Coordinates of C-alpha atoms in Angstrom, one line a residue:
M703 CA 143.1 85.0 112.7
L704 CA 145.2 83.9 115.7
A705 CA 148.2 85.6 114.2
R706 CA 146.3 88.8 113.7
L707 CA 145.0 88.8 117.3
A708 CA 148.5 88.2 118.5
K709 CA 149.8 91.2 116.6
L710 CA 146.9 93.4 117.9
R711 CA 147.8 92.5 121.5
A712 CA 151.3 93.6 120.8
S713 CA 150.2 96.9 119.3
G714 CA 149.4 100.3 121.0
P715 CA 148.4 100.4 124.7
T716 CA 144.7 101.2 124.0
A717 CA 144.2 98.4 121.5
R718 CA 146.3 96.1 123.6
T719 CA 144.1 96.7 126.7
V720 CA 140.8 96.1 124.8
I721 CA 142.1 93.0 123.0
S722 CA 143.6 91.6 126.2
A723 CA 140.3 92.0 128.0
L724 CA 138.5 90.1 125.2
T725 CA 141.1 87.4 124.5
G726 CA 143.5 85.2 126.3
P727 CA 143.1 82.4 128.8
L728 CA 140.8 82.3 131.8
P729 CA 143.3 81.5 134.5
L730 CA 141.8 79.2 137.1
S731 CA 143.7 77.1 139.5
R732 CA 143.0 73.4 139.9
G733 CA 141.0 74.0 143.1
Q734 CA 139.1 76.9 141.7
A735 CA 138.1 74.8 138.6
I736 CA 136.9 71.9 140.7
G737 CA 135.0 74.1 143.1
A738 CA 133.3 76.2 140.4
S739 CA 132.4 73.1 138.4
E740 CA 130.9 71.2 141.4
R741 CA 128.8 74.3 142.4
I742 CA 127.4 74.9 139.0
A743 CA 126.6 71.2 138.5
A744 CA 125.0 71.2 142.0
L745 CA 122.6 73.9 140.8
T746 CA 121.6 71.6 137.9
S747 CA 120.8 68.6 140.2
L748 CA 119.0 70.9 142.7
L749 CA 116.7 72.2 140.0
S750 CA 116.2 68.7 138.5
S751 CA 115.2 67.1 141.8
L752 CA 113.0 69.9 142.8
E753 CA 111.3 69.7 139.5
H754 CA 110.7 66.0 139.8
L755 CA 109.4 66.4 143.3
T756 CA 106.8 68.9 142.2
I757 CA 105.6 66.8 139.2
A758 CA 105.6 63.4 141.0
D759 CA 102.2 62.6 139.5
Q760 CA 103.9 62.0 136.2
K761 CA 105.3 58.8 137.6
R762 CA 101.9 57.5 138.4
S763 CA 99.8 55.3 136.1
G764 CA 99.3 57.1 132.8
G765 CA 101.9 59.8 133.5
L766 CA 104.8 60.7 131.1
N767 CA 107.2 58.8 133.4
D768 CA 105.0 55.9 134.3
W769 CA 107.5 53.1 135.0
A770 CA 105.1 50.4 133.9
L771 CA 105.7 51.8 130.4
A772 CA 109.3 53.0 130.6
R773 CA 110.6 49.6 131.9
R774 CA 109.8 48.0 128.6
G775 CA 112.8 49.8 127.2
H776 CA 115.0 47.7 129.6
A777 CA 113.5 44.3 128.6
H778 CA 116.9 43.2 127.2
S779 CA 118.8 44.3 130.3
G780 CA 120.0 41.8 132.8
R781 CA 117.7 40.7 135.6
P782 CA 119.7 42.3 138.4
L783 CA 119.7 45.7 136.7
R784 CA 115.9 45.4 136.1
R785 CA 115.3 44.6 139.7
L786 CA 117.4 47.5 140.8
L787 CA 115.6 49.9 138.5
D788 CA 112.3 48.6 139.8
V789 CA 113.3 49.5 143.3
V790 CA 114.6 53.0 142.3
A791 CA 111.4 53.7 140.2
D792 CA 109.2 53.0 143.2
E793 CA 107.4 56.2 144.1
R794 CA 108.7 56.3 147.7
T795 CA 112.2 55.4 146.8
S796 CA 112.3 57.9 144.0
R797 CA 110.9 60.7 146.3
A798 CA 113.5 59.9 149.0
L799 CA 116.4 59.9 146.5
H800 CA 115.3 63.3 145.1
A801 CA 114.9 64.7 148.6
A802 CA 118.4 63.6 149.5
R803 CA 119.7 65.0 146.2
V804 CA 118.2 68.4 147.1
A805 CA 120.0 68.4 150.4
A806 CA 123.3 67.3 148.9
S807 CA 123.1 69.9 146.1
A808 CA 122.2 72.7 148.6
A809 CA 125.2 71.7 150.8
L810 CA 127.5 71.8 147.8
L811 CA 126.4 75.4 147.0
L812 CA 127.9 76.5 150.4
P813 CA 131.6 77.5 150.8
G814 CA 134.0 74.7 151.6
D815 CA 136.8 72.5 150.3
S816 CA 136.6 69.3 152.4
R817 CA 136.7 65.7 151.3
A818 CA 133.1 65.3 152.4
R819 CA 132.2 67.3 149.3
G820 CA 133.6 64.5 147.2
A821 CA 131.2 62.0 148.8
A822 CA 128.3 64.4 148.2
N823 CA 129.3 64.7 144.5
L824 CA 129.6 61.0 144.1
F825 CA 126.2 60.5 145.6
L826 CA 124.7 63.0 143.2
G827 CA 126.5 61.3 140.2
L828 CA 125.5 57.8 141.1
S829 CA 122.0 58.5 142.2
G830 CA 121.5 60.6 139.1
A831 CA 122.7 57.7 136.9
L832 CA 120.2 55.4 138.7
L833 CA 117.3 57.8 138.4
Y834 CA 117.9 58.7 134.8
P835 CA 116.4 55.5 133.2
T836 CA 113.3 55.9 135.3
H837 CA 112.5 59.3 133.8
R838 CA 111.7 59.0 130.2
Y839 CA 110.8 62.7 129.8
G840 CA 112.2 65.9 131.4
T841 CA 115.9 65.2 131.1
D842 CA 117.1 66.2 127.6
G843 CA 120.7 65.4 128.3
S844 CA 121.3 68.0 131.0
D845 CA 121.2 65.4 133.8
Q846 CA 123.7 63.3 132.0
A847 CA 126.1 66.2 131.7
S848 CA 125.8 67.1 135.4
N849 CA 126.2 63.4 136.4
L850 CA 129.4 63.3 134.5
V851 CA 130.8 66.4 136.2
Q852 CA 129.7 65.4 139.6
T853 CA 131.2 61.9 139.4
A854 CA 134.5 63.4 138.2
T855 CA 134.6 66.2 140.8
G856 CA 133.7 63.7 143.5
L857 CA 136.6 61.4 142.5
A858 CA 138.9 64.5 142.2
R859 CA 138.0 65.5 145.8
L860 CA 138.9 62.1 147.0
A861 CA 141.9 61.6 144.7
P862 CA 145.2 61.0 146.5
S863 CA 147.4 63.2 144.3
P864 CA 147.3 66.4 142.2
A865 CA 148.2 64.3 139.2
A866 CA 145.0 62.1 139.6
Q867 CA 143.0 65.3 140.1
D868 CA 144.4 66.8 136.8
A869 CA 143.6 63.5 135.0
L870 CA 139.9 63.8 136.1
V871 CA 139.7 67.5 135.2
W872 CA 141.2 66.7 131.8
Y873 CA 138.6 64.0 131.4
V874 CA 135.7 66.4 131.8
A875 CA 137.4 69.0 129.6
I876 CA 137.9 66.4 126.8
Q877 CA 134.2 65.4 127.2
S878 CA 133.2 69.0 126.9
N879 CA 135.2 69.4 123.7
L880 CA 133.8 66.3 122.2
S881 CA 130.2 67.3 123.0
Y882 CA 130.6 70.5 121.1
V883 CA 132.6 69.2 118.2
V884 CA 130.4 66.1 117.6
S885 CA 127.3 68.2 117.8
G886 CA 128.7 70.8 115.4
W887 CA 129.8 68.3 112.8
I888 CA 126.6 66.4 113.0
K889 CA 124.7 69.7 112.4
L890 CA 127.0 70.4 109.5
L891 CA 125.6 67.3 107.7
G892 CA 122.2 68.8 107.7
K893 CA 121.3 71.1 104.8
D894 CA 119.2 73.4 107.0
W895 CA 122.3 74.2 109.2
R896 CA 124.5 74.8 106.1
T897 CA 122.0 77.1 104.6
G898 CA 121.3 78.8 107.9
S899 CA 117.6 78.1 107.9
A900 CA 117.7 75.6 110.8
L901 CA 117.4 78.3 113.5
T902 CA 114.2 79.6 112.1
G903 CA 112.8 76.0 111.8
V904 CA 113.6 75.1 115.4
L905 CA 112.0 78.3 116.7
R906 CA 108.8 77.4 114.8
T907 CA 108.4 74.0 116.5
R908 CA 105.8 73.4 119.1
T909 CA 108.2 71.7 121.6
Y910 CA 111.2 74.1 121.5
G911 CA 109.8 77.0 119.6
H912 CA 109.3 80.6 120.6
E913 CA 106.9 82.7 118.6
K914 CA 108.5 86.1 119.2
A915 CA 112.0 84.9 118.5
W916 CA 110.7 83.1 115.4
R917 CA 109.0 86.3 114.1
L918 CA 112.2 88.2 114.8
A919 CA 114.2 85.6 112.8
R920 CA 111.8 85.8 110.0
R921 CA 112.0 89.6 109.9
H922 CA 115.8 89.5 109.9
P923 CA 116.8 86.4 107.9
R924 CA 120.4 87.5 107.3
S925 CA 121.0 87.9 111.0
A926 CA 119.4 84.6 111.7
R927 CA 121.5 82.9 109.1
A928 CA 124.7 84.5 110.5
L929 CA 123.7 83.4 114.0
A930 CA 123.1 79.8 112.8
H931 CA 126.5 79.8 111.1
G932 CA 128.1 81.3 114.2
V933 CA 126.7 78.4 116.3
L934 CA 128.2 76.0 113.8
A935 CA 131.6 77.7 113.9
M936 CA 131.6 77.8 117.7
E937 CA 130.8 74.1 118.0
C938 CA 132.9 72.7 115.2
L939 CA 136.0 74.8 116.1
F940 CA 135.6 74.7 119.9
P941 CA 139.1 73.1 120.5
V942 CA 140.8 76.2 119.0
L943 CA 140.8 77.7 122.5
Y944 CA 143.8 75.5 123.2
L945 CA 145.9 77.1 120.5
K946 CA 148.4 80.0 121.0
G947 CA 148.4 79.8 124.8
G948 CA 144.7 79.9 125.1
L949 CA 144.4 83.1 123.0
L950 CA 140.8 82.4 122.1
A951 CA 139.7 80.8 125.4
R952 CA 137.7 83.8 126.6
P953 CA 135.7 84.5 123.4
V954 CA 135.0 80.8 122.8
I955 CA 133.9 80.0 126.3
A956 CA 131.8 83.2 126.4
A957 CA 130.2 82.2 123.1
A958 CA 129.4 78.7 124.4
A959 CA 127.9 80.1 127.6
A960 CA 125.8 82.6 125.7
F961 CA 124.6 79.8 123.4
H962 CA 123.3 77.8 126.4
V963 CA 121.8 80.9 128.0
A964 CA 119.9 81.5 124.7
N965 CA 118.8 77.9 124.6
G966 CA 117.5 78.1 128.2
S967 CA 115.7 81.4 127.7
V968 CA 114.2 80.8 124.2
M969 CA 113.8 77.1 124.0
G970 CA 112.8 76.4 127.6
L971 CA 115.9 74.2 128.2
G972 CA 116.7 76.0 131.5
R973 CA 118.8 73.2 133.0
F974 CA 121.1 73.2 130.0
I975 CA 122.6 76.4 131.2
P976 CA 124.2 75.2 134.4
A977 CA 124.6 71.6 133.1
F978 CA 127.0 72.4 130.3
V979 CA 128.5 75.5 131.7
S980 CA 129.6 73.4 134.7
M981 CA 132.3 71.9 132.3
H982 CA 133.7 75.4 131.4
P983 CA 135.8 76.0 134.5
M984 CA 137.7 72.8 133.8
V985 CA 138.1 73.8 130.1
A986 CA 139.4 77.1 131.3
Y987 CA 142.0 75.5 133.6
T988 CA 143.2 73.0 131.0
S989 CA 143.5 75.7 128.3
T990 CA 145.6 78.0 130.5
P991 CA 149.3 77.6 129.5
R992 CA 151.5 75.9 132.1
S993 CA 153.7 78.9 132.2
H994 CA 150.9 80.8 134.0
P995 CA 151.1 80.6 137.8
A996 CA 147.5 79.3 138.0
A997 CA 148.3 76.2 136.0
A998 CA 151.9 75.7 137.2
G999 CA 152.6 72.1 137.8
R1000 CA 149.6 70.8 136.0
D1001 CA 149.9 67.2 134.8
D1002 CA 149.1 67.0 131.1
R1003 CA 149.7 63.3 130.6
M1004 CA 145.9 62.7 130.3
P1005 CA 145.4 64.2 126.8
V1006 CA 148.5 62.3 125.6
A1007 CA 147.1 59.1 127.0
A1008 CA 143.7 59.9 125.4
A1009 CA 145.4 60.5 122.0
L1010 CA 147.2 57.2 122.2
L1011 CA 143.9 55.4 123.2
L1012 CA 142.1 57.2 120.4
A1013 CA 144.8 56.0 117.9
A1014 CA 144.5 52.4 119.2
A1015 CA 140.7 52.6 119.1
A1016 CA 140.9 53.9 115.5
T1017 CA 143.1 51.0 114.5
A1018 CA 140.8 48.5 116.2
A1019 CA 137.7 50.2 114.6
T1020 CA 139.4 49.9 111.2
A1021 CA 140.1 46.2 111.8
V1022 CA 136.5 45.6 112.8
A1023 CA 135.2 47.5 109.7
V1024 CA 137.5 45.5 107.4
H1025 CA 136.4 42.2 109.0
R1026 CA 132.7 43.1 108.7
R1027 CA 133.2 44.2 105.1
L1028 CA 134.9 40.9 104.3
R1029 CA 132.0 39.1 106.0
T1030 CA 129.5 41.1 104.1
T1031 CA 131.0 40.7 100.7
D1032 CA 131.5 37.0 101.2
H1033 CA 128.5 35.2 99.7
P1034 CA 128.5 31.6 100.9
F1035 CA 124.9 30.9 99.9
G1036 CA 123.3 31.1 96.5
T1037 CA 124.8 32.6 93.3
M1038 CA 125.3 35.9 91.6
V1039 CA 123.2 37.4 88.7
T1040 CA 124.6 40.1 86.5
T1041 CA 121.8 42.5 85.3
R1042 CA 121.6 44.7 82.2
H1043 CA 123.1 47.6 84.1
G1044 CA 126.2 45.5 85.0
N1045 CA 125.1 45.2 88.6
E1046 CA 125.9 41.9 90.4
L1047 CA 123.1 40.7 92.6
A1048 CA 123.8 38.1 95.3
H1049 CA 120.7 35.9 96.0
D1050 CA 119.8 33.0 98.1
G1051 CA 116.7 30.7 98.4
T1052 CA 115.2 27.3 97.8
V1053 CA 114.3 27.7 94.1
G1054 CA 114.9 24.4 92.2
P1055 CA 114.1 23.1 88.7
K1056 CA 111.1 21.2 90.1
G1057 CA 108.4 22.8 92.2
E1058 CA 104.8 23.8 92.2
G1059 CA 103.1 27.1 93.0
P1060 CA 104.6 30.5 92.7
V1061 CA 108.0 31.3 93.9
A1062 CA 108.0 34.0 96.6
V1063 CA 110.5 36.7 95.7
L1064 CA 111.4 38.8 98.7
V1065 CA 112.3 42.4 98.1
H1066 CA 113.8 44.2 101.2
G1067 CA 113.2 47.8 102.1
L1068 CA 115.4 50.9 102.0
G1069 CA 118.3 50.5 104.5
A1070 CA 117.2 47.0 105.2
L1071 CA 118.4 43.5 104.6
P1072 CA 117.2 40.2 103.2
A1073 CA 117.6 39.0 106.8
H1074 CA 114.5 41.0 107.7
F1075 CA 112.5 38.2 106.1
S1076 CA 114.0 35.4 108.1
W1077 CA 110.9 34.5 110.0
Y1078 CA 108.9 34.6 106.8
T1079 CA 111.3 32.3 105.0
R1080 CA 111.1 29.8 107.9
A1081 CA 107.3 29.8 107.5
L1082 CA 107.6 29.3 103.7
N1083 CA 110.0 26.4 104.3
A1084 CA 107.6 24.8 106.8
D1085 CA 104.8 25.1 104.2
G1086 CA 107.0 23.6 101.4
R1087 CA 107.0 26.7 99.3
Q1088 CA 110.0 27.9 97.3
W1089 CA 111.4 31.4 97.8
L1090 CA 114.2 33.7 96.6
A1091 CA 115.8 36.6 98.5
Y1092 CA 118.4 39.0 97.2
S1093 CA 120.4 42.1 98.1
R1094 CA 119.9 45.1 95.9
A1095 CA 123.0 46.6 94.2
G1096 CA 125.2 48.2 96.9
Y1097 CA 123.8 46.1 99.7
G1098 CA 125.6 43.1 101.3
A1099 CA 127.5 41.1 98.7
S1100 CA 125.7 42.7 95.7
R1101 CA 127.8 45.3 93.8
R1102 CA 126.7 48.2 91.7
H1103 CA 128.6 48.8 88.5
A1104 CA 126.0 50.9 86.6
P1105 CA 127.8 53.9 85.0
T1106 CA 124.7 56.1 84.9
P1107 CA 123.1 58.1 87.8
Y1108 CA 120.9 55.9 89.9
H1109 CA 117.1 56.0 89.6
L1110 CA 114.4 53.6 90.9
G1111 CA 114.0 52.1 87.4
E1112 CA 117.4 50.6 87.7
S1113 CA 116.4 48.6 90.7
V1114 CA 113.2 47.6 88.9
D1115 CA 115.2 46.4 85.9
D1116 CA 117.5 44.5 88.3
L1117 CA 114.6 42.7 89.9
V1118 CA 113.1 41.8 86.5
D1119 CA 116.5 40.5 85.3
L1120 CA 117.0 38.5 88.5
I1121 CA 113.6 36.7 88.1
E1122 CA 114.3 35.9 84.5
A1123 CA 117.7 34.4 85.4
A1124 CA 117.0 32.7 88.7
V1125 CA 113.4 31.5 88.5
P1126 CA 112.8 28.5 86.1
E1127 CA 111.0 29.5 82.9
G1128 CA 107.3 29.0 83.2
R1129 CA 107.1 29.4 87.0
Q1130 CA 105.1 32.3 88.3
V1131 CA 106.3 34.5 91.1
S1132 CA 104.7 36.2 94.1
L1133 CA 106.5 39.5 94.7
V1134 CA 106.8 40.2 98.5
G1135 CA 108.0 43.7 99.2
H1136 CA 108.6 45.5 102.4
S1137 CA 108.6 49.3 102.6
L1138 CA 110.3 50.7 99.4
G1139 CA 110.6 47.0 98.3
G1140 CA 106.8 47.0 98.0
E1141 CA 106.9 49.8 95.5
L1142 CA 109.8 48.2 93.6
A1143 CA 107.8 45.0 93.5
R1144 CA 104.7 46.8 92.2
R1145 CA 106.6 48.4 89.4
A1146 CA 108.3 45.1 88.5
A1147 CA 104.9 43.4 88.4
V1148 CA 103.7 45.8 85.7
R1149 CA 106.8 44.8 83.7
L1150 CA 106.5 41.1 84.3
G1151 CA 102.8 40.8 83.4
E1152 CA 101.4 37.3 83.4
R1153 CA 104.4 35.9 85.1
V1154 CA 103.3 37.6 88.3
H1155 CA 100.9 35.4 90.4
S1156 CA 100.5 38.0 93.2
V1157 CA 102.0 41.0 94.9
V1158 CA 102.3 41.1 98.7
Y1159 CA 102.8 44.6 100.2
V1160 CA 104.3 44.5 103.7
D1161 CA 103.8 47.9 105.2
S1162 CA 104.7 49.2 101.8
S1163 CA 105.7 52.5 100.4
H1164 CA 103.4 54.3 98.0
P1165 CA 104.6 56.7 95.2
Q1166 CA 102.3 59.5 96.4
Q1167 CA 103.1 59.2 100.2
L1168 CA 105.2 62.4 100.3
E1169 CA 102.3 64.4 98.8
R1170 CA 99.2 62.7 100.3
S1171 CA 100.7 62.2 103.8
S1172 CA 101.6 65.3 105.7
Q1173 CA 103.8 63.3 108.1
Q1174 CA 105.7 61.6 105.4
G1175 CA 106.3 64.8 103.5
A1176 CA 107.4 66.7 106.6
N1177 CA 109.8 63.9 107.7
A1178 CA 111.5 63.4 104.3
R1179 CA 114.3 65.7 105.1
L1180 CA 114.9 64.2 108.5
V1181 CA 115.1 60.7 106.9
E1182 CA 117.8 61.9 104.5
E1183 CA 119.8 63.6 107.3
L1184 CA 119.6 60.4 109.4
I1185 CA 120.8 58.2 106.6
R1186 CA 123.6 60.6 105.7
S1187 CA 124.9 61.1 109.2
T1188 CA 124.9 57.3 109.7
S1189 CA 126.8 56.8 106.5
V1190 CA 129.4 59.4 107.4
S1191 CA 129.8 58.0 110.9
L1192 CA 130.4 54.5 109.6
R1193 CA 132.9 55.9 107.0
A1194 CA 134.7 57.5 109.9
G1195 CA 135.1 54.1 111.5
L1196 CA 132.5 54.5 114.2
G1197 CA 130.7 51.3 113.3
V1198 CA 132.5 49.6 116.2
L1199 CA 130.4 51.8 118.6
M1200 CA 127.1 50.8 116.9
Q1201 CA 125.0 48.8 119.3
T1202 CA 123.1 45.8 117.9
P1203 CA 119.6 47.1 117.3
A1204 CA 116.6 45.3 118.8
W1205 CA 115.3 44.1 115.5
I1206 CA 118.5 42.2 114.9
R1207 CA 118.3 40.7 118.3
N1208 CA 114.8 39.5 117.5
L1209 CA 116.0 37.6 114.4
P1210 CA 116.7 33.9 114.4
A1211 CA 120.1 33.3 116.1
P1212 CA 121.9 31.9 112.9
V1213 CA 121.5 35.1 110.9
R1214 CA 122.2 37.8 113.6
S1215 CA 126.0 38.0 113.2
R1216 CA 125.9 38.4 109.4
A1217 CA 122.9 40.8 109.7
M1218 CA 124.9 43.0 112.1
A1219 CA 127.9 43.0 109.8
E1220 CA 125.8 44.1 106.8
Y1221 CA 123.9 46.7 108.9
A1222 CA 127.2 48.3 110.1
D1223 CA 128.7 48.5 106.6
H1224 CA 128.8 52.0 105.4
R1225 CA 128.3 50.9 101.8
M1226 CA 124.8 49.7 102.7
W1227 CA 124.0 53.2 104.1
T1228 CA 125.5 54.8 101.0
A1229 CA 123.3 52.7 98.8
A1230 CA 120.3 53.6 101.1
L1231 CA 121.1 57.3 100.7
R1232 CA 121.3 56.9 97.0
E1233 CA 117.9 55.1 96.9
W1234 CA 116.2 57.6 99.2
Q1235 CA 117.3 60.6 97.1
A1236 CA 116.1 58.9 94.0
A1237 CA 112.8 57.8 95.7
E1238 CA 112.1 61.4 96.9
R1239 CA 112.6 62.8 93.4
D1240 CA 110.5 60.1 91.9
F1241 CA 107.7 60.3 94.5
R1242 CA 107.4 64.0 94.3
S1243 CA 107.0 63.9 90.5
F1244 CA 104.5 61.0 90.5
E1245 CA 101.2 62.0 89.1
G1246 CA 99.3 58.8 89.3
P1247 CA 96.9 57.0 89.3
L1248 CA 98.4 53.6 90.0
P1249 CA 98.2 51.3 87.0
H1250 CA 95.9 48.3 87.4
L1251 CA 97.6 44.9 87.9
D1252 CA 96.1 41.6 86.8
A1253 CA 97.4 39.7 89.9
H1254 CA 96.3 38.8 93.4
A1255 CA 97.2 41.1 96.2
L1256 CA 97.8 40.9 99.9
V1257 CA 98.3 44.2 101.8
L1258 CA 99.8 43.8 105.3
S1259 CA 99.8 47.0 107.3
A1260 CA 101.6 47.6 110.7
Q1261 CA 99.1 48.9 113.2
H1262 CA 101.6 51.5 114.6
T1263 CA 102.2 52.8 111.0
V1264 CA 98.5 53.4 110.3
D1265 CA 97.7 54.6 113.8
R1266 CA 100.4 57.3 113.7
D1267 CA 99.5 58.3 110.2
P1268 CA 95.9 57.5 109.1
D1269 CA 96.8 58.8 105.6
H1270 CA 98.9 55.7 105.2
L1271 CA 96.0 53.4 105.6
L1272 CA 94.3 55.2 102.7
L1273 CA 97.5 54.8 100.7
H1274 CA 97.5 51.0 101.4
K1275 CA 93.9 50.8 100.3
D1276 CA 95.0 52.5 97.1
L1277 CA 97.5 49.7 96.6
A1278 CA 94.8 47.1 97.0
D1279 CA 92.4 48.9 94.7
A1280 CA 95.0 48.8 91.9
H1281 CA 94.5 45.1 91.4
R1282 CA 91.7 44.2 89.0
D1283 CA 88.3 42.7 89.9
G1284 CA 88.2 38.9 89.7
R1285 CA 91.4 38.6 91.7
I1286 CA 91.8 37.8 95.4
V1287 CA 92.7 41.0 97.3
R1288 CA 93.1 41.0 101.0
S1289 CA 94.1 43.8 103.4
T1290 CA 95.2 42.9 106.9
V1291 CA 96.4 45.1 109.8
V1292 CA 98.9 43.3 112.1
E1293 CA 98.0 44.5 115.6
N1294 CA 100.8 45.9 117.8
A1295 CA 103.3 45.8 114.9
D1296 CA 105.5 48.6 113.8
H1297 CA 107.3 49.1 110.5
D1298 CA 110.2 46.7 111.2
G1299 CA 108.4 44.6 113.8
I1300 CA 106.0 43.3 111.2
L1301 CA 109.0 41.4 109.9
T1302 CA 111.4 40.9 112.8
D1303 CA 109.4 40.5 115.9
P1304 CA 109.0 36.7 116.3
Q1305 CA 105.3 36.8 117.3
L1306 CA 104.2 39.6 115.0
A1307 CA 106.2 38.3 112.1
G1308 CA 104.6 34.9 112.7
E1309 CA 101.2 36.5 112.3
G1310 CA 102.3 38.2 109.1
A1311 CA 103.9 35.0 107.8
R1312 CA 100.8 32.9 108.5
S1313 CA 98.7 35.5 106.5
L1314 CA 101.2 35.2 103.6
V1315 CA 101.2 31.4 103.6
A1316 CA 97.4 31.2 103.8
F1317 CA 97.1 33.8 101.0
L1318 CA 99.4 31.8 98.8
G1319 CA 97.5 28.6 99.5
D1320 CA 94.1 30.2 98.7
T1321 CA 95.3 32.0 95.6
T1322 CA 97.2 29.0 94.2
A1323 CA 94.0 26.9 94.6
A1324 CA 92.0 29.6 92.9
A1325 CA 94.3 30.0 90.0
P1326 CA 95.8 26.7 89.1
S1327 CA 97.0 27.7 85.6
A1328 CA 99.8 30.2 85.2
G1329 CA 98.8 33.4 83.4
A1330 CA 95.3 32.1 82.7
G1331 CA 93.8 35.4 83.9
Q1332 CA 91.0 33.6 85.7
S1333 CA 90.6 33.3 89.5
S1334 CA 87.9 33.5 92.0
A1335 CA 87.8 34.7 95.6
P1336 CA 86.4 32.1 98.0
A1337 CA 82.8 32.9 98.9
G1338 CA 82.5 34.7 102.1
Q1339 CA 86.3 35.1 102.4
E1340 CA 86.9 37.7 105.1
G1341 CA 89.0 40.7 103.9
A1342 CA 88.7 39.6 100.2
R1343 CA 86.9 41.4 97.5

């Protein structure tokens, strides 16, 4: 394409004039690029602060930006930062900062080229960074983009040399390229963007939708698909504007600007227009060939330095990934069991040749780890109960060698084989499953029969959840895209950038390091994607009803799960109803717990673990003989039937 455009520019005068007007670099000098970027960014901060001043009531109690609620997201930040944010979030301080930002932004819109403009830009960048955490809603990334531009232009205004200014301009230009490229390739992982249906889907949403535009896209599906593919091409290939002397700079920058104008007009993201367009003047300056008078003398060492840093970072990321993988595959505890499918399962626990009562077999969820049960295993140890935890094939140190395509039955077979091999003959088991692990435990219980003492469902999945729960069905595609994008990112070596999630920080200190190594291992996410695809196929074809189980049951539900999706409470009731009469069946909602917190939050997991230990104690006393088929619920037992 670039070669063809070059030939057209060299052809007849009419064609050359038209093509030259539509292609080629956008020659801006260093000063022009800095001036244009700071003025466009100033428009963003002006609109942002005026908006926050007019909706100040949202910062008061019960508002969308109520700091009493938002500050919980900074519970793990250092005390000095929390105190500073408390001061900034104060209504009077916030109002004063926004008023000052309005004045500084308005001043930057005026003509001028003094160093004082640098101070104004730095004030806007720093104050914006301070205010950003105090506004949970109403930013959508536009303020972050303008903060970046304003900080860079402020430093450029105050920089002592043209070389330093060029380095800062290159920094913004590189950030702009990354923002488009990363966004484009992430979109490419989603099936909707590849098929071209994403645009229609976005236009239909309540938050960013536009009814007239949606109807137009529905009426002209081919045009909508072409437009979606055009957005993908523009973002994924944005850096091509640096090739052939900036031959494609004009059409690419124009396409990007049009994209933001469309977002602002149709999706209501008005501040996106100036926020991201403010980077374009610096992109135009850096994509102009140095042979052009406007870019003569430009210092281009910054991209070379950035490339070297990127290479060094890639090397370091590879080393970290290898170290984490070695840490993950190393299995210092327990032993390995080879199943009928050839899979090797790493397991750990306290199971011994002697012991009384059922062995608690812990089955982790999809994209989760045995470490999720750390607080529960501590409670079991304190109660003197034996337990067994394992990693499914593909997770942690466990390896999948099965030659056939994966299906959920494979994991059920593996669980059955693990129990037969690792639990002494004659001992009953209590299958404790979280999320998808609960469904695998239920299916394994059907197979194990009288050897199962009880099944404990911890915020468990249900095979009909995609059909009976509108939320679960609607979110299924998003779940797959999230898992896929994470897997691809980790394969690309970006695991070194992954922050330690809150749930790992909440685990007991001795298990955190290994848990993080397993969580950042791309093979775990590949296994999770494999399981999710199989689960979705299986769940959508499940006809029911659930088979009855002659075992005790405890159903633990996270309050946030059932509050957000009442259908899930009915699904959990269905799990309880599947256990036959004459057995102890309890259902408990753990207050304030979410799907992971019911296992990982020290306080909430403690409540769940106490319910588990009490349940095992009561059911063991009620059914002293293994497989006898007789048990009784204590009279008046709350939550039992």
